[in-house]
Amino acid sequence: MTLLLENRDLLDRFRAGDRAALATVFDHYSDVVARYLRGGFTFTSGEQRLAFRGVSNRHDLQDLVAETMRKAFEERARQAYDGLREYGTYLRRIARNLVIDQ
């Protein structure tokens, strides 16, 4: 799970937008995002505690994973990732925000 933390060369190429690096990161982390989105999570909105129960439809799940990775691969997001924290955590935060925004 610590792909980008352990491989600084890959991190540098990823941040630069290298296609091979992006493909490696996608292949490594897309299942992490899918598991998170299938499992669901709780969140607070105002005073309410709400639950996202997860995605069960395969096509909807693929769309959300793709959208999460697209956002994560935007230049601004690649540069914002500090390379010090686990990248899967960063991706889960992006996925969570996508779901909440929808």
mmCIF file of C-alpha atoms in Angstrom:
data_model
loop_
_atom_site.group_PDB
_atom_site.id
_atom_site.type_symbol
_atom_site.label_atom_id
_atom_site.label_comp_id
_atom_site.label_asym_id
_atom_site.label_seq_id
_atom_site.Cartn_x
_atom_site.Cartn_y
_atom_site.Cartn_z
ATOM 1 C CA MET A 1 0.000 0.000 0.000
ATOM 2 C CA THR A 2 2.907 2.361 0.423
ATOM 3 C CA LEU A 3 3.892 2.444 -3.237
ATOM 4 C CA LEU A 4 4.550 6.190 -3.525
ATOM 5 C CA LEU A 5 6.097 6.415 -0.065
ATOM 6 C CA GLU A 6 8.657 3.744 -0.876
ATOM 7 C CA ASN A 7 9.495 4.774 -4.421
ATOM 8 C CA ARG A 8 10.584 8.415 -4.639
ATOM 9 C CA ASP A 9 11.409 8.096 -8.353
ATOM 10 C CA LEU A 10 7.857 6.941 -9.056
ATOM 11 C CA LEU A 11 6.516 9.774 -6.898
ATOM 12 C CA ASP A 12 8.550 12.331 -8.861
ATOM 13 C CA ARG A 13 7.382 10.901 -12.189
ATOM 14 C CA PHE A 14 3.787 10.747 -10.921
ATOM 15 C CA ARG A 15 3.883 14.380 -9.837
ATOM 16 C CA ALA A 16 5.311 15.296 -13.266
ATOM 17 C CA GLY A 17 2.373 13.556 -14.978
ATOM 18 C CA ASP A 18 4.362 10.714 -16.545
ATOM 19 C CA ARG A 19 1.829 8.362 -18.201
ATOM 20 C CA ALA A 20 3.569 5.163 -17.128
ATOM 21 C CA ALA A 21 3.723 6.390 -13.537
ATOM 22 C CA LEU A 22 0.046 7.357 -13.606
ATOM 23 C CA ALA A 23 -0.850 3.892 -14.929
ATOM 24 C CA THR A 24 1.195 2.216 -12.183
ATOM 25 C CA VAL A 25 -0.484 4.301 -9.500
ATOM 26 C CA PHE A 26 -3.946 3.656 -10.977
ATOM 27 C CA ASP A 27 -3.360 -0.097 -11.122
ATOM 28 C CA HIS A 28 -2.058 -0.160 -7.560
ATOM 29 C CA TYR A 29 -4.708 2.018 -5.899
ATOM 30 C CA SER A 30 -7.963 1.653 -7.867
ATOM 31 C CA ASP A 31 -8.979 -1.422 -5.829
ATOM 32 C CA VAL A 32 -8.346 0.537 -2.609
ATOM 33 C CA VAL A 33 -10.819 3.188 -3.761
ATOM 34 C CA ALA A 34 -13.332 0.574 -4.943
ATOM 35 C CA ARG A 35 -13.284 -1.253 -1.590
ATOM 36 C CA TYR A 36 -13.813 2.027 0.249
ATOM 37 C CA LEU A 37 -16.746 3.022 -1.949
ATOM 38 C CA ARG A 38 -18.336 -0.441 -1.683
ATOM 39 C CA GLY A 39 -18.057 -0.373 2.107
ATOM 40 C CA GLY A 40 -19.603 3.030 2.714
ATOM 41 C CA PHE A 41 -18.911 5.515 5.495
ATOM 42 C CA THR A 42 -20.593 7.962 7.848
ATOM 43 C CA PHE A 43 -20.263 11.723 7.818
ATOM 44 C CA THR A 44 -21.703 14.805 9.459
ATOM 45 C CA SER A 45 -23.664 17.466 7.619
ATOM 46 C CA GLY A 46 -24.606 20.370 9.820
ATOM 47 C CA GLU A 47 -26.086 18.774 12.922
ATOM 48 C CA GLN A 48 -26.973 15.502 11.205
ATOM 49 C CA ARG A 49 -24.981 12.278 11.218
ATOM 50 C CA LEU A 50 -25.509 10.623 7.841
ATOM 51 C CA ALA A 51 -24.470 7.319 6.317
ATOM 52 C CA PHE A 52 -23.377 6.508 2.798
ATOM 53 C CA ARG A 53 -24.168 2.811 2.566
ATOM 54 C CA GLY A 54 -21.786 2.076 -0.280
ATOM 55 C CA VAL A 55 -22.107 1.392 -3.981
ATOM 56 C CA SER A 56 -23.368 -2.017 -5.014
ATOM 57 C CA ASN A 57 -23.926 -1.413 -8.738
ATOM 58 C CA ARG A 58 -20.761 -2.363 -10.626
ATOM 59 C CA HIS A 59 -21.127 0.369 -13.248
ATOM 60 C CA ASP A 60 -21.758 3.087 -10.677
ATOM 61 C CA LEU A 61 -18.752 1.855 -8.720
ATOM 62 C CA GLN A 62 -16.522 1.954 -11.814
ATOM 63 C CA ASP A 63 -17.727 5.488 -12.581
ATOM 64 C CA LEU A 64 -16.961 6.698 -9.038
ATOM 65 C CA VAL A 65 -13.539 5.061 -9.008
ATOM 66 C CA ALA A 66 -12.717 6.602 -12.393
ATOM 67 C CA GLU A 67 -13.901 10.034 -11.267
ATOM 68 C CA THR A 68 -11.898 9.761 -8.040
ATOM 69 C CA MET A 69 -8.747 8.862 -9.940
ATOM 70 C CA ARG A 70 -9.372 11.584 -12.540
ATOM 71 C CA LYS A 71 -9.559 14.176 -9.802
ATOM 72 C CA ALA A 72 -6.521 12.740 -8.047
ATOM 73 C CA PHE A 73 -4.529 12.822 -11.288
ATOM 74 C CA GLU A 74 -5.231 16.488 -12.029
ATOM 75 C CA GLU A 75 -2.020 18.492 -11.826
ATOM 76 C CA ARG A 76 -3.143 20.467 -8.791
ATOM 77 C CA ALA A 77 -4.007 17.287 -6.878
ATOM 78 C CA ARG A 78 -0.759 15.541 -7.869
ATOM 79 C CA GLN A 79 1.227 18.524 -6.637
ATOM 80 C CA ALA A 80 -0.829 18.773 -3.429
ATOM 81 C CA TYR A 81 0.040 15.212 -2.419
ATOM 82 C CA ASP A 82 3.007 15.625 -0.082
ATOM 83 C CA GLY A 83 4.507 12.141 -0.428
ATOM 84 C CA LEU A 84 4.622 11.808 3.363
ATOM 85 C CA ARG A 85 1.218 10.250 4.030
ATOM 86 C CA GLU A 86 -0.207 7.048 2.583
ATOM 87 C CA TYR A 87 -1.644 7.811 -0.871
ATOM 88 C CA GLY A 88 -4.610 5.489 -0.293
ATOM 89 C CA THR A 89 -5.757 7.773 2.526
ATOM 90 C CA TYR A 90 -5.491 10.766 0.186
ATOM 91 C CA LEU A 91 -7.580 8.926 -2.438
ATOM 92 C CA ARG A 92 -10.231 7.906 0.083
ATOM 93 C CA ARG A 93 -10.611 11.549 1.083
ATOM 94 C CA ILE A 94 -11.158 12.520 -2.568
ATOM 95 C CA ALA A 95 -13.698 9.696 -3.016
ATOM 96 C CA ARG A 96 -15.508 10.699 0.167
ATOM 97 C CA ASN A 97 -15.759 14.327 -0.961
ATOM 98 C CA LEU A 98 -17.099 13.251 -4.355
ATOM 99 C CA VAL A 99 -19.858 11.202 -2.745
ATOM 100 C CA ILE A 100 -20.766 13.958 -0.289
ATOM 101 C CA ASP A 101 -20.851 16.562 -3.063
ATOM 102 C CA GLN A 102 -23.230 14.379 -5.061
#
